[in-house]
PDB file of C-alpha atoms in Angstrom:
ATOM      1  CA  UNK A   1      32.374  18.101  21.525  1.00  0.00           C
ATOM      2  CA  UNK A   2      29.560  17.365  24.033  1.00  0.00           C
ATOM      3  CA  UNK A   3      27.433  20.798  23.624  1.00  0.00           C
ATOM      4  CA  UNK A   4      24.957  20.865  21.016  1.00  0.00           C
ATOM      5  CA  UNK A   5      25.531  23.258  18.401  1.00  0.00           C
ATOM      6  CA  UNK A   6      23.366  26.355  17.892  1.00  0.00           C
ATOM      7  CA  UNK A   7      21.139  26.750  14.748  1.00  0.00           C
ATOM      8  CA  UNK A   8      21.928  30.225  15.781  1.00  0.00           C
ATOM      9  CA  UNK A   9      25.203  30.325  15.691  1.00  0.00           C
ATOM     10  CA  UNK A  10      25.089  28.053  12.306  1.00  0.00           C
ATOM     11  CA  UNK A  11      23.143  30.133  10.277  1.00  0.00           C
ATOM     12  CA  UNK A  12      25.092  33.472  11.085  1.00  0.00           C
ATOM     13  CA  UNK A  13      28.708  31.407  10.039  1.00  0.00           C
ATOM     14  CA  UNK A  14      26.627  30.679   6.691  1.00  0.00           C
ATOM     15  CA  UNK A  15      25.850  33.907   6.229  1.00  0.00           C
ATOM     16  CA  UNK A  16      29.396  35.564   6.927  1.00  0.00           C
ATOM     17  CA  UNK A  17      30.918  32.604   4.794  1.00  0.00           C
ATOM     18  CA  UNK A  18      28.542  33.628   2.015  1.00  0.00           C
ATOM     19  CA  UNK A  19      29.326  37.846   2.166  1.00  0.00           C
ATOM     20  CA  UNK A  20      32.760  37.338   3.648  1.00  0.00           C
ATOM     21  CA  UNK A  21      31.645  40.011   5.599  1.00  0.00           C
ATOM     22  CA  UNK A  22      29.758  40.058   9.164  1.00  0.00           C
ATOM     23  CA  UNK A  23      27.993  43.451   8.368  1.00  0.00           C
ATOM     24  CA  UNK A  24      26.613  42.041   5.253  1.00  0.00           C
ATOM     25  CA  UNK A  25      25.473  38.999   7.051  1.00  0.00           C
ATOM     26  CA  UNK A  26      24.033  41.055   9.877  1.00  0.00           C
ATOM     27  CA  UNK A  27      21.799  43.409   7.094  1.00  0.00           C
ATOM     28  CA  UNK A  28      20.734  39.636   5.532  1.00  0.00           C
ATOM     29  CA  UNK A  29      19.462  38.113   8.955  1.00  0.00           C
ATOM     30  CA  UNK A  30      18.370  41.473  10.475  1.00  0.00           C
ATOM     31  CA  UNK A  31      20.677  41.573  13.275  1.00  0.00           C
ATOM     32  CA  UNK A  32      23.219  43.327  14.289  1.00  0.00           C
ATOM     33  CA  UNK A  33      27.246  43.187  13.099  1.00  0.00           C
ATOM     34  CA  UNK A  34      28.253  42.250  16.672  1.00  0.00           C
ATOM     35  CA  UNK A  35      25.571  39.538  17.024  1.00  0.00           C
ATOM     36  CA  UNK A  36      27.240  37.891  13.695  1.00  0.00           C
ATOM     37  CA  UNK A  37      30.602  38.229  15.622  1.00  0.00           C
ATOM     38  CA  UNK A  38      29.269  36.909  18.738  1.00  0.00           C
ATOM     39  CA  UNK A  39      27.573  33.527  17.370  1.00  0.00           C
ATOM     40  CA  UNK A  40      30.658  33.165  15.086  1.00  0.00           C
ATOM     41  CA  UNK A  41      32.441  33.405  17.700  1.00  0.00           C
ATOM     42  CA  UNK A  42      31.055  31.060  20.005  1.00  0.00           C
ATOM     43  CA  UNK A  43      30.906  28.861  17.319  1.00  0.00           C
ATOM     44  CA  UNK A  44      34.763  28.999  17.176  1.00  0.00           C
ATOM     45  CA  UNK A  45      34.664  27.914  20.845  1.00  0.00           C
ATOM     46  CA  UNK A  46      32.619  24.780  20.029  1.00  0.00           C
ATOM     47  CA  UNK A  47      34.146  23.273  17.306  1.00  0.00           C
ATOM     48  CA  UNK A  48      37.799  24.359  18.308  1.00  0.00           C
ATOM     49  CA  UNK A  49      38.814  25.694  15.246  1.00  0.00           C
ATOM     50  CA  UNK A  50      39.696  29.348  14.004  1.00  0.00           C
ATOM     51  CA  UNK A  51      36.691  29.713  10.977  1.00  0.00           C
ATOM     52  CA  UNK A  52      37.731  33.305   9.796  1.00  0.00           C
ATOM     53  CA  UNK A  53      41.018  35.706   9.498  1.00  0.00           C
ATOM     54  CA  UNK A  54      40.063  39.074  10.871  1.00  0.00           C
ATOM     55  CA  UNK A  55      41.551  41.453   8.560  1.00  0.00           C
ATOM     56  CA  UNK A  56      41.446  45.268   9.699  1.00  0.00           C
ATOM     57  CA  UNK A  57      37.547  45.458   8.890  1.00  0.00           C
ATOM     58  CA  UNK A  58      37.180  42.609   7.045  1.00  0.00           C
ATOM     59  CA  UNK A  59      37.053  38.578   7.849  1.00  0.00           C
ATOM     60  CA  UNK A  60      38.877  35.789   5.348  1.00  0.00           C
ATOM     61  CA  UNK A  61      37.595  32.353   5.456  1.00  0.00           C
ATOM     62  CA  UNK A  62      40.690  29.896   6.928  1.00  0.00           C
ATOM     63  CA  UNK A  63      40.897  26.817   4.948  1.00  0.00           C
ATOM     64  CA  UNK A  64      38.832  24.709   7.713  1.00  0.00           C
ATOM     65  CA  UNK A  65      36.685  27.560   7.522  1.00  0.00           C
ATOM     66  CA  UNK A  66      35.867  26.968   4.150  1.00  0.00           C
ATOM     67  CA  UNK A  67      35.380  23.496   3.841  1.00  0.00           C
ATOM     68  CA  UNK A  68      33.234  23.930   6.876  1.00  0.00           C
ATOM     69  CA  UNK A  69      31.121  26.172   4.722  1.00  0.00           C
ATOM     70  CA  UNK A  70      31.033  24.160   1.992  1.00  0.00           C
ATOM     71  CA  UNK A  71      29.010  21.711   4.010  1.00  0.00           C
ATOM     72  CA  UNK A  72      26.753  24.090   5.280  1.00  0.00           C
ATOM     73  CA  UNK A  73      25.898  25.521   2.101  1.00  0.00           C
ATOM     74  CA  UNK A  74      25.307  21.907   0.851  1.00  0.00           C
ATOM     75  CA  UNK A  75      23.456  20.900   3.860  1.00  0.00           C
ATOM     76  CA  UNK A  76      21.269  24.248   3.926  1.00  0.00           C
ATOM     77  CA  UNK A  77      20.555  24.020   0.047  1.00  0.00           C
ATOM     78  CA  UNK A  78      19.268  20.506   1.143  1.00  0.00           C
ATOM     79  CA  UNK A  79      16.651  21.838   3.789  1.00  0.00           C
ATOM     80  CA  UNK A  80      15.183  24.337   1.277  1.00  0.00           C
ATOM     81  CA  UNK A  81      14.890  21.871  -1.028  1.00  0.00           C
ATOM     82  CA  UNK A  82      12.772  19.782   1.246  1.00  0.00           C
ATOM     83  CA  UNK A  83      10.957  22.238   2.115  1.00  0.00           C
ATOM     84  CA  UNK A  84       9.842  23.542  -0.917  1.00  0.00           C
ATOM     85  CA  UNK A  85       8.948  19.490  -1.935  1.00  0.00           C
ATOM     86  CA  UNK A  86       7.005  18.848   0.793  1.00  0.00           C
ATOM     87  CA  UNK A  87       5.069  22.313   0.444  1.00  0.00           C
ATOM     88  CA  UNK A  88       4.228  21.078  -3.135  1.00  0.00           C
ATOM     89  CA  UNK A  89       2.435  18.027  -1.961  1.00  0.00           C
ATOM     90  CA  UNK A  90      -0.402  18.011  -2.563  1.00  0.00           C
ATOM     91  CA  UNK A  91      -1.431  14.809   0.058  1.00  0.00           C
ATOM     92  CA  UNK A  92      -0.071  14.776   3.648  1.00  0.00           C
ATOM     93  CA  UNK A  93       0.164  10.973   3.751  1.00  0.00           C
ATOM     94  CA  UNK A  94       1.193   8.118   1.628  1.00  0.00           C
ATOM     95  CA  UNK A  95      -0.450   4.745   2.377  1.00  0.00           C
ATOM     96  CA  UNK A  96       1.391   1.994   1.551  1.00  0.00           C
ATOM     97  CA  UNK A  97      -0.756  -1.395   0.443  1.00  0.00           C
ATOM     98  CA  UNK A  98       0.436  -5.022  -0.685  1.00  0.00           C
ATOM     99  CA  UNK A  99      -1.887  -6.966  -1.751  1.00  0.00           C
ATOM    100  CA  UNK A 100      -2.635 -10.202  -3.667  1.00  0.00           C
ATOM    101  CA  UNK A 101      -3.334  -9.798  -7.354  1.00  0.00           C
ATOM    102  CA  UNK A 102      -6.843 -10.879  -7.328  1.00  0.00           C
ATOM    103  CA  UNK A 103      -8.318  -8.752  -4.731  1.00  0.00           C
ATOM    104  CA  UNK A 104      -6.376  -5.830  -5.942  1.00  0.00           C
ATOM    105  CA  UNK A 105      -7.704  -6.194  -9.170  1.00  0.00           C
ATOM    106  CA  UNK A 106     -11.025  -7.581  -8.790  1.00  0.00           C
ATOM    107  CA  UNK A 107     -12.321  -5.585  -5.518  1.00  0.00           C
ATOM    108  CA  UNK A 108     -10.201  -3.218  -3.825  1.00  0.00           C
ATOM    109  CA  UNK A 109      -8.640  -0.907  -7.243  1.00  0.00           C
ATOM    110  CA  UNK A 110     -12.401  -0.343  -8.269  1.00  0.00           C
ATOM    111  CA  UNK A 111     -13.126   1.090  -4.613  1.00  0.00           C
ATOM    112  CA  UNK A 112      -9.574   3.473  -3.701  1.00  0.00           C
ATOM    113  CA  UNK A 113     -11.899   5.868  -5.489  1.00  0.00           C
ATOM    114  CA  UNK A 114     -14.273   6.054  -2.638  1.00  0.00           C
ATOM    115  CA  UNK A 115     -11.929   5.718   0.205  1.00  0.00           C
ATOM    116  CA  UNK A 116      -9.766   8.800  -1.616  1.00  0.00           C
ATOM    117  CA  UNK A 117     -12.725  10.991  -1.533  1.00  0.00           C
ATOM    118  CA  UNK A 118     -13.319  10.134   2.212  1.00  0.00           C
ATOM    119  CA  UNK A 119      -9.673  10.327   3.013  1.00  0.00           C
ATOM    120  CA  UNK A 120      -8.295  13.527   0.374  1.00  0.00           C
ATOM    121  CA  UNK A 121      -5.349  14.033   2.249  1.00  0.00           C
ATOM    122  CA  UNK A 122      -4.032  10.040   1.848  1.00  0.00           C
ATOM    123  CA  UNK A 123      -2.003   9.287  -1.296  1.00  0.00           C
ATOM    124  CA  UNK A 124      -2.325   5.608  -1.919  1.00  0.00           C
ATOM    125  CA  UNK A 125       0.137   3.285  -3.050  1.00  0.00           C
ATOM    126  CA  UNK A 126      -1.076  -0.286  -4.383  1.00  0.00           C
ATOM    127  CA  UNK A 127       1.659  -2.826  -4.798  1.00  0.00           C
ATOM    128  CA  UNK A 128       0.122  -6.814  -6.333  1.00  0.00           C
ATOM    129  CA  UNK A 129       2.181  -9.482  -6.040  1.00  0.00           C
ATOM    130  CA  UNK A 130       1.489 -13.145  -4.559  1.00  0.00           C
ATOM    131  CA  UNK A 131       4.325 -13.151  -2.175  1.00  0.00           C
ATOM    132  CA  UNK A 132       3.881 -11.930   1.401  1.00  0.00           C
ATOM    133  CA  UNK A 133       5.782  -9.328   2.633  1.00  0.00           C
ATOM    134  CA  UNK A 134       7.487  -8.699   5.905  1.00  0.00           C
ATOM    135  CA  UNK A 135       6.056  -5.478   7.282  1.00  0.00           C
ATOM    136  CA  UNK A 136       9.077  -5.177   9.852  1.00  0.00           C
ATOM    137  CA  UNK A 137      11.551  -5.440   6.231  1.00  0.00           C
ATOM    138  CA  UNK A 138       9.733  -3.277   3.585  1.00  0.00           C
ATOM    139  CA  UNK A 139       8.042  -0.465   3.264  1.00  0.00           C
ATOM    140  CA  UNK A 140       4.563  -1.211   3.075  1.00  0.00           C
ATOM    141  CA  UNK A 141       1.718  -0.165   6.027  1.00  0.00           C
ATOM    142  CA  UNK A 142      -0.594  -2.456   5.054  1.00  0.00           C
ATOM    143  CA  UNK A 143      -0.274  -6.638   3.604  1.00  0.00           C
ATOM    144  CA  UNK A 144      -3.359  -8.290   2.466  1.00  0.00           C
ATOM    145  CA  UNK A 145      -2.749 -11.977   2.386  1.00  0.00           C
ATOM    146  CA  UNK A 146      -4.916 -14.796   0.608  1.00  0.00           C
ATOM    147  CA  UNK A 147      -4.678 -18.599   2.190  1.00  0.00           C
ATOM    148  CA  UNK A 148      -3.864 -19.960   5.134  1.00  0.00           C
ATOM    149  CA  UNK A 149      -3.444 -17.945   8.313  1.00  0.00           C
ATOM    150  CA  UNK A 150       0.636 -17.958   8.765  1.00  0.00           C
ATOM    151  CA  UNK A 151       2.374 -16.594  11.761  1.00  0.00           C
ATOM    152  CA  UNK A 152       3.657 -13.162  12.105  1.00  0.00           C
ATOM    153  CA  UNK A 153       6.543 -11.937  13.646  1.00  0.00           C
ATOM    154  CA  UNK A 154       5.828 -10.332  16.882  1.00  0.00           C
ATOM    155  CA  UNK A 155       4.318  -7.223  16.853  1.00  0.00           C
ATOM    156  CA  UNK A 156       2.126  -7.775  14.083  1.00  0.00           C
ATOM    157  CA  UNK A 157      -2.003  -7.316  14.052  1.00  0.00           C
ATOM    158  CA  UNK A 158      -3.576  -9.657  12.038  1.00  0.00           C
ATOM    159  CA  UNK A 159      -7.688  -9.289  11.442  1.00  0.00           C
ATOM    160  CA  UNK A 160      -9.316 -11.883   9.553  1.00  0.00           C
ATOM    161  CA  UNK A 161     -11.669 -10.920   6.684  1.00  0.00           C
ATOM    162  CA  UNK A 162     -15.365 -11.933   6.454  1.00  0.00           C
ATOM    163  CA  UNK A 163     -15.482 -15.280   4.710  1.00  0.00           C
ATOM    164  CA  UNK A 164     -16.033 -15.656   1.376  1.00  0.00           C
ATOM    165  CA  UNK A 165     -18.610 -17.358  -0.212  1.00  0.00           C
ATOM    166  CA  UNK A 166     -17.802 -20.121  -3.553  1.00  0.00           C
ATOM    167  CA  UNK A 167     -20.084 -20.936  -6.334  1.00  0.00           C
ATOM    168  CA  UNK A 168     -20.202 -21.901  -9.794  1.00  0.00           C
ATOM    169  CA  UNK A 169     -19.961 -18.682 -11.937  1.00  0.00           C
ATOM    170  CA  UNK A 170     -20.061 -18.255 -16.024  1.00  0.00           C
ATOM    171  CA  UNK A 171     -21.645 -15.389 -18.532  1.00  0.00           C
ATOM    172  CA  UNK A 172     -24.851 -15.647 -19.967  1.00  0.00           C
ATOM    173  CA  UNK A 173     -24.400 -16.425 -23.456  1.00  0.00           C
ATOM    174  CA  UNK A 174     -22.599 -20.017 -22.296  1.00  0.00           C
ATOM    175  CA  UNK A 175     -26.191 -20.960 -21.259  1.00  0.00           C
ATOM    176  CA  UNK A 176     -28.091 -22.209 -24.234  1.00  0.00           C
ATOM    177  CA  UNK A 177     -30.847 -24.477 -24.793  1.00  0.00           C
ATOM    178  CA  UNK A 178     -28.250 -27.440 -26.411  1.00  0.00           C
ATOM    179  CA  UNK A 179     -26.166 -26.797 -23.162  1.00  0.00           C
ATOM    180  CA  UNK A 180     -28.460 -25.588 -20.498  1.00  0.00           C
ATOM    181  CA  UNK A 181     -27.530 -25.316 -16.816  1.00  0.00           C
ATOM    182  CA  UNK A 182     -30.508 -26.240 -15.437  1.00  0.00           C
ATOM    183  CA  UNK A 183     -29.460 -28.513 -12.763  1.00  0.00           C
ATOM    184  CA  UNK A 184     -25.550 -29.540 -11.433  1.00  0.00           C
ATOM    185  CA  UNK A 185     -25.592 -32.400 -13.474  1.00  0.00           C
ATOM    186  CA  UNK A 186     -25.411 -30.274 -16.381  1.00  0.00           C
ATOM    187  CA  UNK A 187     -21.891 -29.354 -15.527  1.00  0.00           C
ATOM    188  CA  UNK A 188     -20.728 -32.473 -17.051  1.00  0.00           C
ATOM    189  CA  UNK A 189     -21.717 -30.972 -20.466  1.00  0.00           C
ATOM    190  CA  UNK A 190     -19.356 -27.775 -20.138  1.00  0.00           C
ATOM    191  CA  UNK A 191     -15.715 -26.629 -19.658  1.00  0.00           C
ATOM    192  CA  UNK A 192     -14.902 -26.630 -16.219  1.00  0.00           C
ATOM    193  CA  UNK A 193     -12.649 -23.507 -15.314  1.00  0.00           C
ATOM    194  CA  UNK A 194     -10.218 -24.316 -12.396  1.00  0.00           C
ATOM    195  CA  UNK A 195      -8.074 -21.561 -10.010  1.00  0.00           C
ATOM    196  CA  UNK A 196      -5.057 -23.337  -9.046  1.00  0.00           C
ATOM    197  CA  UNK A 197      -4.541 -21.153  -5.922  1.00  0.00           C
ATOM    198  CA  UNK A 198      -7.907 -21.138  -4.687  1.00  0.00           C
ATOM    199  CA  UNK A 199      -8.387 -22.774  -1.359  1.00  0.00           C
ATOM    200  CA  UNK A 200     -11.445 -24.097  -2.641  1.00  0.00           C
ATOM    201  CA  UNK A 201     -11.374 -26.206  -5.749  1.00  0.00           C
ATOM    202  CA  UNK A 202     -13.948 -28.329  -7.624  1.00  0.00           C
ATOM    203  CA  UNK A 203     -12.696 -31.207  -6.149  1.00  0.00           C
ATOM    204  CA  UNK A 204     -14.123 -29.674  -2.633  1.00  0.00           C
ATOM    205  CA  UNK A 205     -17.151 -28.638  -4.301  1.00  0.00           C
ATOM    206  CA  UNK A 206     -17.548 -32.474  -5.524  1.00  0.00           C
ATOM    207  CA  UNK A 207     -17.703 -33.756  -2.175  1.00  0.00           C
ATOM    208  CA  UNK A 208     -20.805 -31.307  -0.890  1.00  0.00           C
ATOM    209  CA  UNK A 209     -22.248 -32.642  -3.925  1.00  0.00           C
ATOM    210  CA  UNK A 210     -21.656 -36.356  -4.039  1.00  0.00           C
ATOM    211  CA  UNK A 211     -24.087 -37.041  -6.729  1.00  0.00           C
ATOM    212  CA  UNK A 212     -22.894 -35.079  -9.164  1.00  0.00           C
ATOM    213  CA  UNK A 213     -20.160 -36.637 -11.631  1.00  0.00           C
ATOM    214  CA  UNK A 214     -17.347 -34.230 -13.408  1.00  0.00           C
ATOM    215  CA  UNK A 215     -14.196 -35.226 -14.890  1.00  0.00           C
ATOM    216  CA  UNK A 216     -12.127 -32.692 -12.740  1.00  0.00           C
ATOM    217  CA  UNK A 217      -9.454 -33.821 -14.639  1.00  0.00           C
ATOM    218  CA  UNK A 218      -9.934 -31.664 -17.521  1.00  0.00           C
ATOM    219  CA  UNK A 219     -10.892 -28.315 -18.013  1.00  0.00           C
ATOM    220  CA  UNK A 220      -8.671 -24.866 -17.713  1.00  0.00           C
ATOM    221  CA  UNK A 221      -6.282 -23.765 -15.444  1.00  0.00           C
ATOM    222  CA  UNK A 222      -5.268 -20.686 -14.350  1.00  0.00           C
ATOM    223  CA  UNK A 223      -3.141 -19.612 -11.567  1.00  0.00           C
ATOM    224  CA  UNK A 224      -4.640 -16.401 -11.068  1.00  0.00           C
ATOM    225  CA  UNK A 225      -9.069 -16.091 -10.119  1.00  0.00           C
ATOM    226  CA  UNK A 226      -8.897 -12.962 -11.779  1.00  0.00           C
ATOM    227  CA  UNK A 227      -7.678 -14.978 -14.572  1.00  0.00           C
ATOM    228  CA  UNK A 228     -10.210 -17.704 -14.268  1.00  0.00           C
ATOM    229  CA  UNK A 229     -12.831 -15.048 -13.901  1.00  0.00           C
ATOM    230  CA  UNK A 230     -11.825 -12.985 -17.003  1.00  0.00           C
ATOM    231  CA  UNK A 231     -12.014 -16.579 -18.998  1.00  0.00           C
ATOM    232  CA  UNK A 232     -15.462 -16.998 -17.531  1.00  0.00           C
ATOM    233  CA  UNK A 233     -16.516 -13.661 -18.598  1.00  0.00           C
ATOM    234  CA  UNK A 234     -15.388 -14.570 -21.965  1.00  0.00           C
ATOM    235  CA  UNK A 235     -17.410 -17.563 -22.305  1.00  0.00           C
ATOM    236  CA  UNK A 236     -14.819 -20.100 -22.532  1.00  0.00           C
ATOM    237  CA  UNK A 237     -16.723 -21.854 -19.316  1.00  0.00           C
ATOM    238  CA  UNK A 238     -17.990 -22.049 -15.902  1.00  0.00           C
ATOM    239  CA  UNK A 239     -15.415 -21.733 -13.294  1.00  0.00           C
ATOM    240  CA  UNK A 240     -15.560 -21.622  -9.303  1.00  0.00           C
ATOM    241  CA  UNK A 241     -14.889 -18.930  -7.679  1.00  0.00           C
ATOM    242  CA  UNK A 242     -15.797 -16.233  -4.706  1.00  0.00           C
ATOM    243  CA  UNK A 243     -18.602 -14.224  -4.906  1.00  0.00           C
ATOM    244  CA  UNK A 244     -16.674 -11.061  -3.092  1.00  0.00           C
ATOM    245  CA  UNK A 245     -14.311 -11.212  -6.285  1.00  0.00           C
ATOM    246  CA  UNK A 246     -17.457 -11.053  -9.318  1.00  0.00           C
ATOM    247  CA  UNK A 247     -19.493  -8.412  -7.396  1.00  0.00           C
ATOM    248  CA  UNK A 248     -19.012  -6.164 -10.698  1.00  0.00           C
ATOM    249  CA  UNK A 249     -19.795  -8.785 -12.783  1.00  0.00           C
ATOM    250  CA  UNK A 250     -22.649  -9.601 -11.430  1.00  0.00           C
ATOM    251  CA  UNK A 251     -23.966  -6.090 -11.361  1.00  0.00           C
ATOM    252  CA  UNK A 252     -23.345  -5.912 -14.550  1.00  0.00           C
ATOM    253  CA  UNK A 253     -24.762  -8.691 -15.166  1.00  0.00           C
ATOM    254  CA  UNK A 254     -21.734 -10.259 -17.466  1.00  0.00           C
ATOM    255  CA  UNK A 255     -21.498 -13.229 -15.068  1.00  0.00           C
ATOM    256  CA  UNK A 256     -24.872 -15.083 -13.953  1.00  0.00           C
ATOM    257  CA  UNK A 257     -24.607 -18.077 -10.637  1.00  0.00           C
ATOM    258  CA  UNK A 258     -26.560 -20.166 -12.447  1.00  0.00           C
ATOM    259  CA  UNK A 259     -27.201 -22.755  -8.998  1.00  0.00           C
ATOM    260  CA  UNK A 260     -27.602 -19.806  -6.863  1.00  0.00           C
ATOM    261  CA  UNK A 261     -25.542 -17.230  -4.410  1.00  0.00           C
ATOM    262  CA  UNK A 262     -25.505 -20.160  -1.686  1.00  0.00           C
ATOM    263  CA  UNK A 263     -21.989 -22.248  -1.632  1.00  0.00           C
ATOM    264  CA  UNK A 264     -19.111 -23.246   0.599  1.00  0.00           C
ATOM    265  CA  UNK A 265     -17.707 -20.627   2.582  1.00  0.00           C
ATOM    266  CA  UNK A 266     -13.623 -20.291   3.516  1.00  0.00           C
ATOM    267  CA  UNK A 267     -11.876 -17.803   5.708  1.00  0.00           C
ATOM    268  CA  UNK A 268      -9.367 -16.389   2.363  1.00  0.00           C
ATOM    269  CA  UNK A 269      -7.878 -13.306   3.557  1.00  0.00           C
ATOM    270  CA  UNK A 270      -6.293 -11.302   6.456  1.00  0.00           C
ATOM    271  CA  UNK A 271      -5.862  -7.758   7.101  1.00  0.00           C
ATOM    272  CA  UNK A 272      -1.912  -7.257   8.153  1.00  0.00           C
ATOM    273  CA  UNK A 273      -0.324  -4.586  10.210  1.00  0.00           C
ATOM    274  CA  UNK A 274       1.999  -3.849  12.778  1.00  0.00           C
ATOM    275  CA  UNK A 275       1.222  -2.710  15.969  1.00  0.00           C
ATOM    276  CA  UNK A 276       2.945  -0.081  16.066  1.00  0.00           C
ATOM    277  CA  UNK A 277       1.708   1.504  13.209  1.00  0.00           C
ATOM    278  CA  UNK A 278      -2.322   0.473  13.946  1.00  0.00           C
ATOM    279  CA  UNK A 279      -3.265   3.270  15.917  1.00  0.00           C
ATOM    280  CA  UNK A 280      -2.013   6.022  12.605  1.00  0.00           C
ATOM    281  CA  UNK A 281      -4.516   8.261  11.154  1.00  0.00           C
ATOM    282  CA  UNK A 282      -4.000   7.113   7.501  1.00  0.00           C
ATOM    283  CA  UNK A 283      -4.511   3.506   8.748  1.00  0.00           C
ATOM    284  CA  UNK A 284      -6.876   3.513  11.374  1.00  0.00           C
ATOM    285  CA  UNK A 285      -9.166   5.063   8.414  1.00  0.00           C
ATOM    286  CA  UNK A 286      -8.063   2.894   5.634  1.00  0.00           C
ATOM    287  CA  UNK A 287      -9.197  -0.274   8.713  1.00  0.00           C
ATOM    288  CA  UNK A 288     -12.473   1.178   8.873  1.00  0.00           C
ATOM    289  CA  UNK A 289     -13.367   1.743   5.653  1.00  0.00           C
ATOM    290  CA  UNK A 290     -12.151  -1.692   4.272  1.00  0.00           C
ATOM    291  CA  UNK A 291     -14.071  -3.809   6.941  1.00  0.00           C
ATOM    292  CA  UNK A 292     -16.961  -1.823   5.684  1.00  0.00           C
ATOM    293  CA  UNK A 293     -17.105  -1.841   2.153  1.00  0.00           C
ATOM    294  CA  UNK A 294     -16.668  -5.441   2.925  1.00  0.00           C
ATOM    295  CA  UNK A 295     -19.689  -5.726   4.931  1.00  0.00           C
ATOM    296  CA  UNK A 296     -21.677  -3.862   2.710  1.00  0.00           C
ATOM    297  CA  UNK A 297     -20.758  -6.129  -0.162  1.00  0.00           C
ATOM    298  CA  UNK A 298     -21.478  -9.413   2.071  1.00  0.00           C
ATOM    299  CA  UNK A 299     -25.191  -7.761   2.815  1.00  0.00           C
ATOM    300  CA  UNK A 300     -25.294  -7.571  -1.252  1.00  0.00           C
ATOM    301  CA  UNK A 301     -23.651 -10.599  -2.672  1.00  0.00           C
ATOM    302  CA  UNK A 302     -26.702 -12.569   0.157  1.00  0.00           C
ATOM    303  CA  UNK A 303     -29.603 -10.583  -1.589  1.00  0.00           C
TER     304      UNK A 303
END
């Protein structure tokens, strides 16, 4: 069967299958009785099989016939059901977003507020998890990655992020006047938080600061800088970590950098995202408004 099958001809067998009658089909789709008989007819022709007895005036579904409308029936119950779902949406796209667990939780969740309001018609989806994902595999638009820049399978856009910046961060209240943090030095008298995965660790920050003596050795560890960061928060001590990831603390002024906003900076993250997808409304605008959020914050985070 090499000729493609009218919708036509389709919908006025589903009809007549449903009536058992062609005049009732023709009063259903507003045509005539003859145009039923014609499309059924040619439909016949197509598939090679006899679909209905004519009896006298009436028409009997043969057994292929049947089964033949069974599937119709099934397959045209299956179209209004889509179509009613995706009249009931209430967005026209769905954006789908891996990310790393720290800068979904520290910096992007508090912002999908303000890119939703720009962008009403884009449902977002986040998904956290440490583990990269292969864009060409799942079902994700968009993979932010934290570390080291890995290669891509072909056809994959990768844009760097603007470079973090790494200082010594801790709340308020651990700064007292038996434990001040007046210079670096007075490091040595606190708990030193440490992020496992960060590509920056106090050991680094040791070496841009040679005369300064900590026992790195000690201290807690947490595999996670939202993790570290919540501990900070807490008081529990003064951990190391990126500026881009406290903004809200800082704001709110439940972390303080006691040494200042000026520390090592590291290329962390990449924006991920196939080629062939780039040039999509939904994330073409999601692009846009990432990069500048992010550029806004960097203007901040250096005043």
């Amino acid at each position: 069967m090499h000729n493609r099958i009218s919708l036509k001809a389709i919908q006025a067998f589903e009809a007549a299958a449903r009536f058992e009658s062609f005049a009732l089909a023709a009063d259903d789709l507003f045509v005539t009785p003859s145009a039923i008989s014609h499309q059924v007819k040619l439909l016949e022709e197509l598939v090679g099989v006899r679909l209905f007895h004519r009896v006298h005036r009436a028409v009997v579904l043969t057994d292929a016939g049947r089964k033949y409308a069974e599937e119709i029936s099934a397959a045209f119950a299956r179209i209004e059901a889509a179509t009613r779902n995706v009249a009931s949406a209430e967005k026209s796209d769905i954006l789908s977003i891996h990310c790393t667990p720290s800068f979904a939780t520290q910096w992007l969740m508090p912002r999908l507020a303000r890119y939703s309001a720009l962008q009403p018609d884009v449902d977002v989806r986040l998904n956290a998890s440490v583990s990269p994902v292969d864009l060409m595999q799942e079902e994700f638009d968009v993979d932010i990655r934290y570390g080291m820049r890995q290669l891509q399978p072909a056809g994959t856009l990768v844009l760097p992020l603007p470079p973090e910046t790494i200082v010594p961060l801790c709340a308020p209240s651990l700064i007292t006047e038996e434990r001040p943090l007046d210079s670096m030095e007075d490091l040595g008298h606190h708990m030193l938080i440490h992020s496992v995965r960060c590509l920056v660790t106090w050991r680094d920050w040791m070496r841009q600061h040679r005369k300064v003596r900590l026992d790195i050795s000690r201290g807690l560890r947490f595999d996670r800088s939202f993790m570290s960061i919540s501990a900070a928060v807490d008081g529990l001590g003064v951990c190391l970590d990126s500026l881009l990831l406290v903004e809200r603390e800082l704001e709110s002024g439940r972390l303080v950098a006691p040494f200042g906003r000026e520390g090592l900076q590291v290329q962390a993250y990449t924006f991920n995202v196939l080629k062939s997808k780039v040039d999509l409304p939904k994330i073409r605008s999601f692009q846009h408004w990432l990069f500048s959020e992010l550029a806004d914050g960097g203007a901040n985070a250096r005043t």
